[in-house]
Short mmCIF file of C-alpha atoms in Angstrom, two decimals:
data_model
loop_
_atom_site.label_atom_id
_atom_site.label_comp_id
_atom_site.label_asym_id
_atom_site.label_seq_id
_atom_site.Cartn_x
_atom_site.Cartn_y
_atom_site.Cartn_z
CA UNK A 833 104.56 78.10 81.61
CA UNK A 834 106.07 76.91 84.71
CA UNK A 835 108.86 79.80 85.19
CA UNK A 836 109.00 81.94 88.18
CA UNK A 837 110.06 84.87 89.14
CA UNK A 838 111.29 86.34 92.65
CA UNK A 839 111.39 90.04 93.07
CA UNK A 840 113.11 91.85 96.29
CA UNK A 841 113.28 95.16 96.70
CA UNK A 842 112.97 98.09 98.73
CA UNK A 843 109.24 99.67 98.22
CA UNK A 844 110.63 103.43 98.37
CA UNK A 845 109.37 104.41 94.74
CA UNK A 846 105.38 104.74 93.85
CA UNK A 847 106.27 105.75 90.56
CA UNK A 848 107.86 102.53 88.96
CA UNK A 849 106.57 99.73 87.39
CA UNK A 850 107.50 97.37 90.25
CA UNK A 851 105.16 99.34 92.44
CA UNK A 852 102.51 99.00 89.44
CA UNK A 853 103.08 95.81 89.45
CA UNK A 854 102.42 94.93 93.39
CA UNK A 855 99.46 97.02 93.73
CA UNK A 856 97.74 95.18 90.66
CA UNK A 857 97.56 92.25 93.26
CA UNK A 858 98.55 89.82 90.70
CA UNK A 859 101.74 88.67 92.62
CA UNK A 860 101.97 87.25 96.06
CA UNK A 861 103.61 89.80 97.91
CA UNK A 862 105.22 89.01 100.95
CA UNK A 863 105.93 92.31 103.31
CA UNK A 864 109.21 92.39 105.54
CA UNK A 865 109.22 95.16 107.69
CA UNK A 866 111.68 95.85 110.45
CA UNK A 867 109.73 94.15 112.90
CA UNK A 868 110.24 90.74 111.00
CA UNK A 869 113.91 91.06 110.66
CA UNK A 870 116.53 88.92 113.24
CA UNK A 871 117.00 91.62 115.81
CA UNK A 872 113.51 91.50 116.20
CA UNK A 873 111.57 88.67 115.51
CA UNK A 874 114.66 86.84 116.93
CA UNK A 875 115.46 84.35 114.24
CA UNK A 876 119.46 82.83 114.43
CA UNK A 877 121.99 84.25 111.74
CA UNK A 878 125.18 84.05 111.38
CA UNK A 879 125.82 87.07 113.93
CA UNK A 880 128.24 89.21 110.92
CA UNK A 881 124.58 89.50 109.04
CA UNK A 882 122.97 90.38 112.69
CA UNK A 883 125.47 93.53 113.03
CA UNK A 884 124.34 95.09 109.90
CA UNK A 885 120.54 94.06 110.08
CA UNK A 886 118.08 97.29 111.44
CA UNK A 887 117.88 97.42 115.20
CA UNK A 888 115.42 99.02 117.39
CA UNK A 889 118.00 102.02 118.12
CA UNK A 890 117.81 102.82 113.95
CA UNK A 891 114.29 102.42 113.66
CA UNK A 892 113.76 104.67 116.97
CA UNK A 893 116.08 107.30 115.26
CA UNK A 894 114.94 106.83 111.59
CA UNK A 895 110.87 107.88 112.75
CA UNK A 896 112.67 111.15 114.58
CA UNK A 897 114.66 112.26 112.00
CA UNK A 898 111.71 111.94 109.13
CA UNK A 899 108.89 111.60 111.23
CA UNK A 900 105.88 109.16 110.98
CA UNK A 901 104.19 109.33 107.84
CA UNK A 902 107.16 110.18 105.89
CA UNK A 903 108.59 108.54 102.39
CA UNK A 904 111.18 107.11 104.03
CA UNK A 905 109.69 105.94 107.32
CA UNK A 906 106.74 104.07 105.15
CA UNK A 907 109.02 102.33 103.08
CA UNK A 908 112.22 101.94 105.14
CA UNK A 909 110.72 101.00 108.46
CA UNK A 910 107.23 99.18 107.44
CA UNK A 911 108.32 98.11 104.17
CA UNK A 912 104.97 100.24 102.42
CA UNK A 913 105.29 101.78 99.07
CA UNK A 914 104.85 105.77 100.41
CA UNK A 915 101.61 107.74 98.69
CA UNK A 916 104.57 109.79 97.10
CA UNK A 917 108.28 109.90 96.69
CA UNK A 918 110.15 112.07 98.73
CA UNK A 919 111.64 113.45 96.04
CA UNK A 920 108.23 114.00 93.67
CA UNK A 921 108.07 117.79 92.20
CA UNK A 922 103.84 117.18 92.16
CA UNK A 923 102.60 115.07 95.30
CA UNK A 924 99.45 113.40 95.03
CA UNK A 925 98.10 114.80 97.62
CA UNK A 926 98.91 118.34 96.61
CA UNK A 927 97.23 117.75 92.93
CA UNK A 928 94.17 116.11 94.75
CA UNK A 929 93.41 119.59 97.06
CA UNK A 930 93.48 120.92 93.28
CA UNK A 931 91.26 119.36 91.48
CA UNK A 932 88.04 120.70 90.44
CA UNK A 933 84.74 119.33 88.30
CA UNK A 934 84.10 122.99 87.03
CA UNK A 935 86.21 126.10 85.88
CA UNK A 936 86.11 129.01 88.54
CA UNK A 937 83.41 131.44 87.70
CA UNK A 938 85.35 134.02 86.98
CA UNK A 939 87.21 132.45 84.39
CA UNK A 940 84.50 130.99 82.57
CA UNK A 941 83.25 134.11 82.23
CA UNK A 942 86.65 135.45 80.53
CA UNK A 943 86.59 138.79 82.02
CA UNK A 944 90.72 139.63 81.54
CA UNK A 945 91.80 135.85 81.27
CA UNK A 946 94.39 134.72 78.82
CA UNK A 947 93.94 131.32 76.45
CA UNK A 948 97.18 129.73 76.07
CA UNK A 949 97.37 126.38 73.57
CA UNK A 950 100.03 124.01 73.50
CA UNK A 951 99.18 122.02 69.71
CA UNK A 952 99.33 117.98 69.94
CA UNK A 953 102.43 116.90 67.66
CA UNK A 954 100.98 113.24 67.06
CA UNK A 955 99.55 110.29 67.74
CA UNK A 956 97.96 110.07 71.40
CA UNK A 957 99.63 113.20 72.10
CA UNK A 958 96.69 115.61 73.21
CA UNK A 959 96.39 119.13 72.81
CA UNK A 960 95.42 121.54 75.84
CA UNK A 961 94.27 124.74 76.85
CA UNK A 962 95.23 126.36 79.97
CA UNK A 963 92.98 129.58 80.82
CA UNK A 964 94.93 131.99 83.58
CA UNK A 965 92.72 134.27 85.20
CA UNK A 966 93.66 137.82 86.20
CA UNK A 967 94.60 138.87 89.58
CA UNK A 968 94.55 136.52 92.19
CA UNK A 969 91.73 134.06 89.92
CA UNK A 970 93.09 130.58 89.56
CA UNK A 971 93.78 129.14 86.28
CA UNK A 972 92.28 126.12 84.97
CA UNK A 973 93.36 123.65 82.58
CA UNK A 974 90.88 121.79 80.27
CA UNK A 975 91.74 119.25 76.79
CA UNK A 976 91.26 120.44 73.91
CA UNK A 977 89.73 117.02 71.84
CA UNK A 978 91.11 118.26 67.78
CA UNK A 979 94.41 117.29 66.76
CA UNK A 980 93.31 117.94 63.19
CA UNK A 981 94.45 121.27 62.65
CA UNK A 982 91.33 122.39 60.98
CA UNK A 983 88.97 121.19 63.78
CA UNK A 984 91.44 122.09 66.49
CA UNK A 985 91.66 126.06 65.26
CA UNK A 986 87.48 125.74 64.95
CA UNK A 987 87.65 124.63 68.66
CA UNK A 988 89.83 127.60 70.05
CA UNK A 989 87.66 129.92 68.36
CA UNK A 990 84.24 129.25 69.44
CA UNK A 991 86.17 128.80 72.58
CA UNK A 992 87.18 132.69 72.57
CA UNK A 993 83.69 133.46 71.46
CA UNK A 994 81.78 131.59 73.89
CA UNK A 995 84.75 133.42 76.71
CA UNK A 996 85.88 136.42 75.73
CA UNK A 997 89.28 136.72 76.72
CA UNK A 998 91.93 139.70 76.97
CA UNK A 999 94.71 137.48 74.69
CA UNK A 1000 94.89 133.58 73.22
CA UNK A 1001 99.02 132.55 72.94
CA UNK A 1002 99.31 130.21 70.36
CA UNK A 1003 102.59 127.36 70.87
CA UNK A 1004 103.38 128.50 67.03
CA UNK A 1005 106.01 125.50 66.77
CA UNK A 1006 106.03 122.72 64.16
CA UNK A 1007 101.94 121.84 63.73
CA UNK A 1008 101.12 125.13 65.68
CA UNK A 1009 102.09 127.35 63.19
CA UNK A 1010 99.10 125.97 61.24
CA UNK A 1011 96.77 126.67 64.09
CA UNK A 1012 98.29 130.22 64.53
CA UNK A 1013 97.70 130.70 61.34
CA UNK A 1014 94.14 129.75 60.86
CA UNK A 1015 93.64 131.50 64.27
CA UNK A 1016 94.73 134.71 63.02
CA UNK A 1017 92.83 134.40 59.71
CA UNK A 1018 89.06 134.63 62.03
CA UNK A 1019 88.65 137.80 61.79
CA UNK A 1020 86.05 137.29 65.07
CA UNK A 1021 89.32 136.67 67.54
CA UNK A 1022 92.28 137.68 65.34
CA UNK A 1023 93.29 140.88 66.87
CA UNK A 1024 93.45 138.70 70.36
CA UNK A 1025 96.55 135.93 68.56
CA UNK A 1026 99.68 136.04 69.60
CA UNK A 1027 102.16 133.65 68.76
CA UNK A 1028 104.60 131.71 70.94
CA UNK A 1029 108.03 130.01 69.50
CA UNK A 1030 108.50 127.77 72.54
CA UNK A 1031 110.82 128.16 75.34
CA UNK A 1032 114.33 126.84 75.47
CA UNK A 1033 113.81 124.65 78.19
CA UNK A 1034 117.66 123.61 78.28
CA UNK A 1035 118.64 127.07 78.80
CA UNK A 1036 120.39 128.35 82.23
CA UNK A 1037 118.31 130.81 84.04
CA UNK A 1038 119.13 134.39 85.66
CA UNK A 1039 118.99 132.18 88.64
CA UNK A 1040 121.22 129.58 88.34
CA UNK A 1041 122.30 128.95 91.73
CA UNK A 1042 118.97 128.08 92.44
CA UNK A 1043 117.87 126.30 89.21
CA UNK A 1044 119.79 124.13 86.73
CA UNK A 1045 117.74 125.45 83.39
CA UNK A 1046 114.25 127.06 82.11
CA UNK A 1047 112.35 123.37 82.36
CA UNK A 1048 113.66 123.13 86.16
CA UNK A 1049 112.17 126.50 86.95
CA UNK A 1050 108.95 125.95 85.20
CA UNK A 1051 107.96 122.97 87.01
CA UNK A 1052 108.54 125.12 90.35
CA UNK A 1053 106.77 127.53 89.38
CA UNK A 1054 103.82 125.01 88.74
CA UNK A 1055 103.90 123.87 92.41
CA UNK A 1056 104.08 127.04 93.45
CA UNK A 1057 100.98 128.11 91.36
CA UNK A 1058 99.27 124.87 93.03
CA UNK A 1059 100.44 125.42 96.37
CA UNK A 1060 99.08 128.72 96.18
CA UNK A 1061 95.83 128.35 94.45
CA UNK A 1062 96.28 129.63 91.51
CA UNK A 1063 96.14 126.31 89.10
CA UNK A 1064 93.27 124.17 89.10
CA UNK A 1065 93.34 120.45 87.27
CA UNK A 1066 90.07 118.92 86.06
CA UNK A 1067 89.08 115.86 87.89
CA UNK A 1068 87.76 114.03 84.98
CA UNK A 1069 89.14 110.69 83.82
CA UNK A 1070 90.84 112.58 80.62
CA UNK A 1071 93.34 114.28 83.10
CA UNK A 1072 94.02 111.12 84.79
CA UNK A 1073 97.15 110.17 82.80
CA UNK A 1074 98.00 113.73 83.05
CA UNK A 1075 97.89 113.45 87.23
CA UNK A 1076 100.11 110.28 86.95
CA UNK A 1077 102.54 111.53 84.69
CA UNK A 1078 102.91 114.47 87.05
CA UNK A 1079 103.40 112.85 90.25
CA UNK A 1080 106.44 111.18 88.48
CA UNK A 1081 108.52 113.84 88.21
CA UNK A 1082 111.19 113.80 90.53
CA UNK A 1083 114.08 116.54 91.90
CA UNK A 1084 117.51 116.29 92.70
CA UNK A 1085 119.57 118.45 94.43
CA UNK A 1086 123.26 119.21 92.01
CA UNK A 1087 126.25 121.26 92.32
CA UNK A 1088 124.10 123.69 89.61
CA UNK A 1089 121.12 123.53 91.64
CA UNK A 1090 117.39 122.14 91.08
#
């Protein structure tokens, strides 16, 4: 009952737990940026901790290399977790310019957009629906609330009824194949079905100088469709773990690329 616990760190990550954990405002935190430190604040130490401590000279050229604002300027010079990692495939702030309460009209409509349905596995796994438009028209994403297989095929259909779309893809895998098949059996949307058998996300790509495997590529592709408009995310609280889970995905740069 009595134990404590001191944590020290560098802030640089928004993504862990530790930052979890200091913006719950259950610890005392106590902030030490570089105007705090010895060479500043003027505090005596032993002068072989002095030499290595930041000076005004490295926070002067830290803010012009990255800038103000940056990952590594919040957390390196004023000891602030950043709003994202410098590193993060899906910035907050880029999935917050896409995030919409309604599907774009043309979509909802269905005129030439395709259904495609990745099927829940288990437990709190969910199963979605992504709707991309023709053209230029955004896509949209949206839950889809069945796992039961039954319900979940009685969903996508009155889906396809209610928008008539060009083509529903089916993830056929595992628990899809079910769905696929109970898809293809409603005669009302059957001739629209086609099945998917997954992508080998492991795989190298045509591109490999630029991307280490299929997986890499995809997410790049994402940001690119979100960069450019052409992905919308729902705003509603059942995409909120979705949003989190994004903005932890992180990129490195290897000898095999992205």
């Amino acid at each position: 009952e009595d134990a404590r616990l001191l944590s020290i760190g560098n802030p640089d990550d928004p993504t862990s737990e530790w930052c979890e954990l200091i913006e719950s405002g259950e610890p005392h935190v106590i902030h030490i940026p570089i105007d705090r430190t010895p060479n500043y604040s003027g505090e005596k130490v032993p002068e072989r901790i002095r030499k290595v401590m930041p000076s005004a000279t490295w926070k002067e050229e830290t803010i012009n290399r990255y800038g103000l604002g940056s990952p590594t300027v919040e957390s390196k010079v004023f000891a602030r977790f950043p709003k994202a990692h410098e590193r993060s495939v899906y910035p907050p702030e880029l999935l917050k310019k896409r995030l919409t309460s309604s599907a774009p009209t043309d979509i909802a409509k269905g005129r030439g957009s395709v259904l495609s349905v990745d099927v829940a596995r288990q437990g709190k796994d969910r199963s979605v629906g992504l709707v991309l438009g023709p053209d230029n028209i955004p896509g949209f994403a949206f839950i889809l609330n069945q796992n039961d297989t039954t319900e979940l095929t009685a969903e996508i259909v009155k889906w396809c009824i209610d928008h008539p779309l060009a083509r529903v893809i089916i993830d056929a895998n595992g628990v899809g194949a079910g769905v696929y098949d109970n898809c293809k059996a409603e005669t009302a949307i059957s001739n629209s079905i086609t099945a998917h058998y997954g992508m080998q996300a492991c795989r190298s790509k045509p591109n490999a100088k630029v991307y280490l495997n299929a997986r890499a590529e995809r997410y790049f592709e994402t940001q690119y469709a979100l960069r450019k408009n052409k992905l919308w995310i729902p705003e509603s609280g059942e995409f909120t773990l979705l949003r989190k889970q994004m903005t932890q995905m992180l990129f490195q740069f290897a000898g095999k690329g992205l």
